[in-house]
């Protein structure tokens, strides 16, 4: 079902430009690289460097994961339960392997705007739209699922063969505005775990937020519908 988010992302992009040929034209447009790593750009993303806490590392490259094979990203103390999910989005799904060499638990705070960069331009870069905090136990190897939104509609969705590396934290003003609007909103990790409004109607939060992200990556800006949807999301 997470693939549905990716399909919508690509469909929206193609609809914006009219056809597949239009996407190819943008990719060949030298002006498309003014925002590296976003949309049609094949350049590495830019932003503020992200630094892990002392004593904690992440094994790289970071593998993609199939949501139906979560047992490959589990810890022994998870028991029969699925591993804890962090972030939200359906297009970029990663399994992080942390190493904590300290004698105490360490919290890793990924800020909104954190980018995971694909090692190939065939696969989308991923981005968080809200802070994701992961506690890594003392003296441990710890696995965590991380879900992110796609930044590159012309590229493919992540999968088990995908490989990623830690990227920067974007400081693009339009994205910073989006993060501020979402700061106190509740966004479910799973595509099928959606909040409802007062009338009981489902908010397809991940799909709608991917639309908002796609509007920004295609330089259209947040639409009135994007802003209305975000305002209607339940508060934390």
mmCIF file of C-alpha atoms in Angstrom:
data_model
loop_
_atom_site.group_PDB
_atom_site.id
_atom_site.type_symbol
_atom_site.label_atom_id
_atom_site.label_comp_id
_atom_site.label_asym_id
_atom_site.label_seq_id
_atom_site.Cartn_x
_atom_site.Cartn_y
_atom_site.Cartn_z
ATOM 1 C CA UNK A 1 0.000 0.000 0.000
ATOM 2 C CA UNK A 2 2.945 2.333 0.519
ATOM 3 C CA UNK A 3 3.650 2.028 -3.189
ATOM 4 C CA UNK A 4 0.327 3.763 -3.717
ATOM 5 C CA UNK A 5 1.856 6.917 -2.250
ATOM 6 C CA UNK A 6 4.686 6.758 -4.755
ATOM 7 C CA UNK A 7 2.309 6.198 -7.645
ATOM 8 C CA UNK A 8 0.273 9.206 -6.631
ATOM 9 C CA UNK A 9 3.428 11.278 -6.321
ATOM 10 C CA UNK A 10 4.494 10.436 -9.859
ATOM 11 C CA UNK A 11 0.963 10.813 -11.236
ATOM 12 C CA UNK A 12 0.684 14.293 -9.797
ATOM 13 C CA UNK A 13 4.030 15.279 -11.267
ATOM 14 C CA UNK A 14 3.148 13.988 -14.709
ATOM 15 C CA UNK A 15 -0.253 15.649 -14.608
ATOM 16 C CA UNK A 16 1.403 18.964 -13.756
ATOM 17 C CA UNK A 17 3.565 18.915 -16.857
ATOM 18 C CA UNK A 18 1.093 17.167 -19.109
ATOM 19 C CA UNK A 19 3.030 14.085 -20.216
ATOM 20 C CA UNK A 20 6.131 11.921 -19.793
ATOM 21 C CA UNK A 21 7.956 13.941 -22.451
ATOM 22 C CA UNK A 22 7.522 17.048 -20.335
ATOM 23 C CA UNK A 23 9.315 15.335 -17.454
ATOM 24 C CA UNK A 24 12.207 14.418 -19.738
ATOM 25 C CA UNK A 25 12.374 18.013 -20.944
ATOM 26 C CA UNK A 26 12.682 19.295 -17.390
ATOM 27 C CA UNK A 27 15.444 16.792 -16.623
ATOM 28 C CA UNK A 28 17.386 18.143 -19.627
ATOM 29 C CA UNK A 29 16.808 21.767 -18.641
ATOM 30 C CA UNK A 30 20.021 23.211 -17.056
ATOM 31 C CA UNK A 31 17.867 25.613 -15.037
ATOM 32 C CA UNK A 32 16.229 22.625 -13.301
ATOM 33 C CA UNK A 33 19.357 22.210 -11.152
ATOM 34 C CA UNK A 34 19.011 25.510 -9.311
ATOM 35 C CA UNK A 35 17.658 23.512 -6.322
ATOM 36 C CA UNK A 36 20.082 20.548 -6.207
ATOM 37 C CA UNK A 37 18.654 17.175 -5.277
ATOM 38 C CA UNK A 38 15.008 18.236 -5.650
ATOM 39 C CA UNK A 39 12.548 17.521 -8.443
ATOM 40 C CA UNK A 40 14.313 16.822 -11.724
ATOM 41 C CA UNK A 41 17.796 17.720 -10.446
ATOM 42 C CA UNK A 42 20.389 14.948 -10.502
ATOM 43 C CA UNK A 43 22.829 16.933 -8.329
ATOM 44 C CA UNK A 44 23.471 16.110 -4.652
ATOM 45 C CA UNK A 45 21.138 17.980 -2.282
ATOM 46 C CA UNK A 46 22.479 20.941 -0.338
ATOM 47 C CA UNK A 47 21.737 22.145 3.172
ATOM 48 C CA UNK A 48 22.989 22.172 6.744
ATOM 49 C CA UNK A 49 25.224 19.190 7.563
ATOM 50 C CA UNK A 50 23.697 16.687 9.976
ATOM 51 C CA UNK A 51 25.918 15.485 12.823
ATOM 52 C CA UNK A 52 25.161 12.381 14.882
ATOM 53 C CA UNK A 53 25.599 12.477 18.675
ATOM 54 C CA UNK A 54 29.015 11.440 20.012
ATOM 55 C CA UNK A 55 29.369 7.671 20.313
ATOM 56 C CA UNK A 56 26.572 6.883 17.843
ATOM 57 C CA UNK A 57 26.989 5.938 14.195
ATOM 58 C CA UNK A 58 24.765 4.662 11.392
ATOM 59 C CA UNK A 59 25.993 1.876 9.139
ATOM 60 C CA UNK A 60 26.124 3.121 5.561
ATOM 61 C CA UNK A 61 24.986 2.573 2.907
ATOM 62 C CA UNK A 62 21.494 2.496 4.387
ATOM 63 C CA UNK A 63 19.274 -0.160 2.769
ATOM 64 C CA UNK A 64 15.726 0.304 1.609
ATOM 65 C CA UNK A 65 13.153 -2.123 2.953
ATOM 66 C CA UNK A 66 9.884 -3.681 1.892
ATOM 67 C CA UNK A 67 7.138 -2.844 4.395
ATOM 68 C CA UNK A 68 5.975 -6.465 4.229
ATOM 69 C CA UNK A 69 9.425 -7.688 5.287
ATOM 70 C CA UNK A 70 9.776 -5.626 8.474
ATOM 71 C CA UNK A 71 11.237 -8.630 10.292
ATOM 72 C CA UNK A 72 14.504 -7.788 8.503
ATOM 73 C CA UNK A 73 14.645 -4.555 10.512
ATOM 74 C CA UNK A 74 13.791 -5.773 13.981
ATOM 75 C CA UNK A 75 15.517 -5.954 17.341
ATOM 76 C CA UNK A 76 15.572 -8.979 19.629
ATOM 77 C CA UNK A 77 13.527 -7.177 22.265
ATOM 78 C CA UNK A 78 10.767 -6.431 19.730
ATOM 79 C CA UNK A 79 9.407 -9.920 20.385
ATOM 80 C CA UNK A 80 6.563 -10.711 18.008
ATOM 81 C CA UNK A 81 5.739 -7.050 17.508
ATOM 82 C CA UNK A 82 6.684 -5.087 14.407
ATOM 83 C CA UNK A 83 9.609 -2.690 14.906
ATOM 84 C CA UNK A 84 8.788 0.855 15.906
ATOM 85 C CA UNK A 85 8.147 3.161 12.979
ATOM 86 C CA UNK A 86 9.541 6.672 12.677
ATOM 87 C CA UNK A 87 8.735 9.483 10.276
ATOM 88 C CA UNK A 88 5.938 9.306 7.723
ATOM 89 C CA UNK A 89 5.530 8.942 3.976
ATOM 90 C CA UNK A 90 5.219 6.048 1.583
ATOM 91 C CA UNK A 91 7.863 6.465 -1.097
ATOM 92 C CA UNK A 92 11.152 6.117 0.775
ATOM 93 C CA UNK A 93 11.327 3.354 3.409
ATOM 94 C CA UNK A 94 14.664 2.696 5.094
ATOM 95 C CA UNK A 95 16.140 0.397 7.723
ATOM 96 C CA UNK A 96 18.646 2.259 9.903
ATOM 97 C CA UNK A 97 21.312 0.255 11.733
ATOM 98 C CA UNK A 98 22.617 2.289 14.674
ATOM 99 C CA UNK A 99 25.741 1.527 16.693
ATOM 100 C CA UNK A 100 25.944 3.026 20.192
ATOM 101 C CA UNK A 101 29.345 2.562 21.838
ATOM 102 C CA UNK A 102 28.472 4.607 24.933
ATOM 103 C CA UNK A 103 27.302 3.262 28.283
ATOM 104 C CA UNK A 104 23.963 5.075 28.170
ATOM 105 C CA UNK A 105 20.968 5.426 25.834
ATOM 106 C CA UNK A 106 21.363 8.171 23.273
ATOM 107 C CA UNK A 107 18.530 9.969 21.474
ATOM 108 C CA UNK A 108 19.109 10.737 17.810
ATOM 109 C CA UNK A 109 16.969 13.668 16.687
ATOM 110 C CA UNK A 110 16.436 13.879 12.943
ATOM 111 C CA UNK A 111 15.025 17.378 12.300
ATOM 112 C CA UNK A 112 12.341 18.220 9.741
ATOM 113 C CA UNK A 113 14.079 18.718 6.428
ATOM 114 C CA UNK A 114 16.489 15.830 7.043
ATOM 115 C CA UNK A 115 17.358 14.286 3.666
ATOM 116 C CA UNK A 116 18.478 10.753 2.950
ATOM 117 C CA UNK A 117 20.302 10.792 -0.359
ATOM 118 C CA UNK A 118 19.939 7.922 -2.787
ATOM 119 C CA UNK A 119 23.197 6.486 -4.096
ATOM 120 C CA UNK A 120 21.690 6.376 -7.575
ATOM 121 C CA UNK A 121 19.704 8.958 -9.519
ATOM 122 C CA UNK A 122 17.292 6.172 -10.491
ATOM 123 C CA UNK A 123 15.827 6.239 -6.967
ATOM 124 C CA UNK A 124 14.205 9.104 -5.076
ATOM 125 C CA UNK A 125 15.840 11.104 -2.319
ATOM 126 C CA UNK A 126 13.779 11.053 0.885
ATOM 127 C CA UNK A 127 12.925 13.846 3.325
ATOM 128 C CA UNK A 128 11.305 14.149 6.759
ATOM 129 C CA UNK A 129 8.603 16.771 7.257
ATOM 130 C CA UNK A 130 8.543 16.389 11.057
ATOM 131 C CA UNK A 131 11.149 15.654 13.703
ATOM 132 C CA UNK A 132 11.883 11.961 14.251
ATOM 133 C CA UNK A 133 13.496 11.027 17.585
ATOM 134 C CA UNK A 134 15.026 7.567 17.948
ATOM 135 C CA UNK A 135 16.427 6.248 21.224
ATOM 136 C CA UNK A 136 19.446 3.990 20.717
ATOM 137 C CA UNK A 137 20.063 1.757 23.767
ATOM 138 C CA UNK A 138 23.463 1.706 25.476
ATOM 139 C CA UNK A 139 26.186 -0.529 24.044
ATOM 140 C CA UNK A 140 23.952 -1.815 21.275
ATOM 141 C CA UNK A 141 23.301 -2.425 17.619
ATOM 142 C CA UNK A 142 19.786 -1.080 17.113
ATOM 143 C CA UNK A 143 17.515 -1.193 14.050
ATOM 144 C CA UNK A 144 14.810 1.361 13.257
ATOM 145 C CA UNK A 145 12.350 1.858 10.406
ATOM 146 C CA UNK A 146 12.303 5.339 8.888
ATOM 147 C CA UNK A 147 9.647 6.540 6.428
ATOM 148 C CA UNK A 148 10.108 9.647 4.284
ATOM 149 C CA UNK A 149 8.519 11.664 1.480
ATOM 150 C CA UNK A 150 9.855 11.659 -2.067
ATOM 151 C CA UNK A 151 11.729 14.664 -3.465
ATOM 152 C CA UNK A 152 12.118 13.422 -7.050
ATOM 153 C CA UNK A 153 8.946 12.430 -8.846
ATOM 154 C CA UNK A 154 10.743 11.342 -12.063
ATOM 155 C CA UNK A 155 12.677 8.679 -10.116
ATOM 156 C CA UNK A 156 11.656 5.269 -8.817
ATOM 157 C CA UNK A 157 10.419 4.322 -5.355
ATOM 158 C CA UNK A 158 12.867 2.851 -2.830
ATOM 159 C CA UNK A 159 13.069 -0.919 -2.365
ATOM 160 C CA UNK A 160 15.227 -3.607 -0.729
ATOM 161 C CA UNK A 161 17.942 -3.130 -3.364
ATOM 162 C CA UNK A 162 18.079 0.651 -2.799
ATOM 163 C CA UNK A 163 21.009 2.177 -0.930
ATOM 164 C CA UNK A 164 21.104 5.556 0.812
ATOM 165 C CA UNK A 165 23.481 7.771 2.757
ATOM 166 C CA UNK A 166 22.979 10.520 5.308
ATOM 167 C CA UNK A 167 22.298 13.794 3.556
ATOM 168 C CA UNK A 168 21.963 17.389 4.722
ATOM 169 C CA UNK A 169 19.054 19.227 6.344
ATOM 170 C CA UNK A 170 17.326 21.497 3.844
ATOM 171 C CA UNK A 171 16.988 25.177 4.683
ATOM 172 C CA UNK A 172 14.870 26.071 1.657
ATOM 173 C CA UNK A 173 12.412 28.736 2.843
ATOM 174 C CA UNK A 174 9.278 27.208 1.322
ATOM 175 C CA UNK A 175 10.025 23.863 2.966
ATOM 176 C CA UNK A 176 10.817 25.554 6.291
ATOM 177 C CA UNK A 177 7.354 27.121 6.126
ATOM 178 C CA UNK A 178 5.816 23.687 5.520
ATOM 179 C CA UNK A 179 7.661 22.247 8.532
ATOM 180 C CA UNK A 180 6.398 25.067 10.733
ATOM 181 C CA UNK A 181 2.811 24.481 9.598
ATOM 182 C CA UNK A 182 3.172 20.767 10.446
ATOM 183 C CA UNK A 183 5.104 21.227 13.696
ATOM 184 C CA UNK A 184 2.215 20.512 16.055
ATOM 185 C CA UNK A 185 0.139 18.273 13.784
ATOM 186 C CA UNK A 186 -0.380 14.532 14.165
ATOM 187 C CA UNK A 187 0.706 12.575 11.103
ATOM 188 C CA UNK A 188 0.431 8.757 11.084
ATOM 189 C CA UNK A 189 3.373 6.690 9.921
ATOM 190 C CA UNK A 190 1.263 4.128 8.091
ATOM 191 C CA UNK A 191 -0.702 4.919 4.958
ATOM 192 C CA UNK A 192 -3.693 2.979 6.323
ATOM 193 C CA UNK A 193 -3.525 4.453 9.860
ATOM 194 C CA UNK A 194 -5.247 7.736 9.147
ATOM 195 C CA UNK A 195 -6.912 10.258 11.439
ATOM 196 C CA UNK A 196 -10.532 11.221 10.867
ATOM 197 C CA UNK A 197 -12.293 14.537 11.059
ATOM 198 C CA UNK A 198 -15.334 15.378 13.199
ATOM 199 C CA UNK A 199 -17.639 13.909 10.572
ATOM 200 C CA UNK A 200 -15.712 10.620 10.572
ATOM 201 C CA UNK A 201 -14.180 11.151 7.118
ATOM 202 C CA UNK A 202 -10.664 9.784 6.683
ATOM 203 C CA UNK A 203 -7.759 12.161 6.203
ATOM 204 C CA UNK A 204 -5.380 10.501 3.704
ATOM 205 C CA UNK A 205 -2.568 12.399 5.434
ATOM 206 C CA UNK A 206 0.507 10.822 3.822
ATOM 207 C CA UNK A 207 -0.927 11.040 0.325
ATOM 208 C CA UNK A 208 -2.054 14.634 0.762
ATOM 209 C CA UNK A 209 1.249 15.694 2.313
ATOM 210 C CA UNK A 210 3.151 14.060 -0.524
ATOM 211 C CA UNK A 211 1.068 16.249 -2.832
ATOM 212 C CA UNK A 212 2.150 19.329 -0.865
ATOM 213 C CA UNK A 213 5.821 18.272 -0.999
ATOM 214 C CA UNK A 214 5.499 17.655 -4.749
ATOM 215 C CA UNK A 215 4.057 21.137 -5.214
ATOM 216 C CA UNK A 216 7.182 22.551 -3.612
ATOM 217 C CA UNK A 217 9.639 20.356 -5.504
ATOM 218 C CA UNK A 218 7.978 21.433 -8.770
ATOM 219 C CA UNK A 219 8.198 25.095 -7.627
ATOM 220 C CA UNK A 220 4.453 25.646 -7.613
ATOM 221 C CA UNK A 221 4.293 26.564 -3.928
ATOM 222 C CA UNK A 222 1.724 25.335 -1.426
ATOM 223 C CA UNK A 223 -1.791 25.506 -2.825
ATOM 224 C CA UNK A 224 -4.814 26.818 -0.967
ATOM 225 C CA UNK A 225 -5.983 23.192 -0.733
ATOM 226 C CA UNK A 226 -2.641 22.141 0.798
ATOM 227 C CA UNK A 227 -2.908 24.818 3.461
ATOM 228 C CA UNK A 228 -6.529 24.006 4.209
ATOM 229 C CA UNK A 229 -5.719 20.308 4.605
ATOM 230 C CA UNK A 230 -2.766 20.951 6.911
ATOM 231 C CA UNK A 231 -4.832 23.320 9.065
ATOM 232 C CA UNK A 232 -7.495 20.612 9.437
ATOM 233 C CA UNK A 233 -5.057 17.922 10.624
ATOM 234 C CA UNK A 234 -5.517 17.017 14.299
ATOM 235 C CA UNK A 235 -3.070 18.541 16.758
ATOM 236 C CA UNK A 236 -0.697 16.363 18.743
#
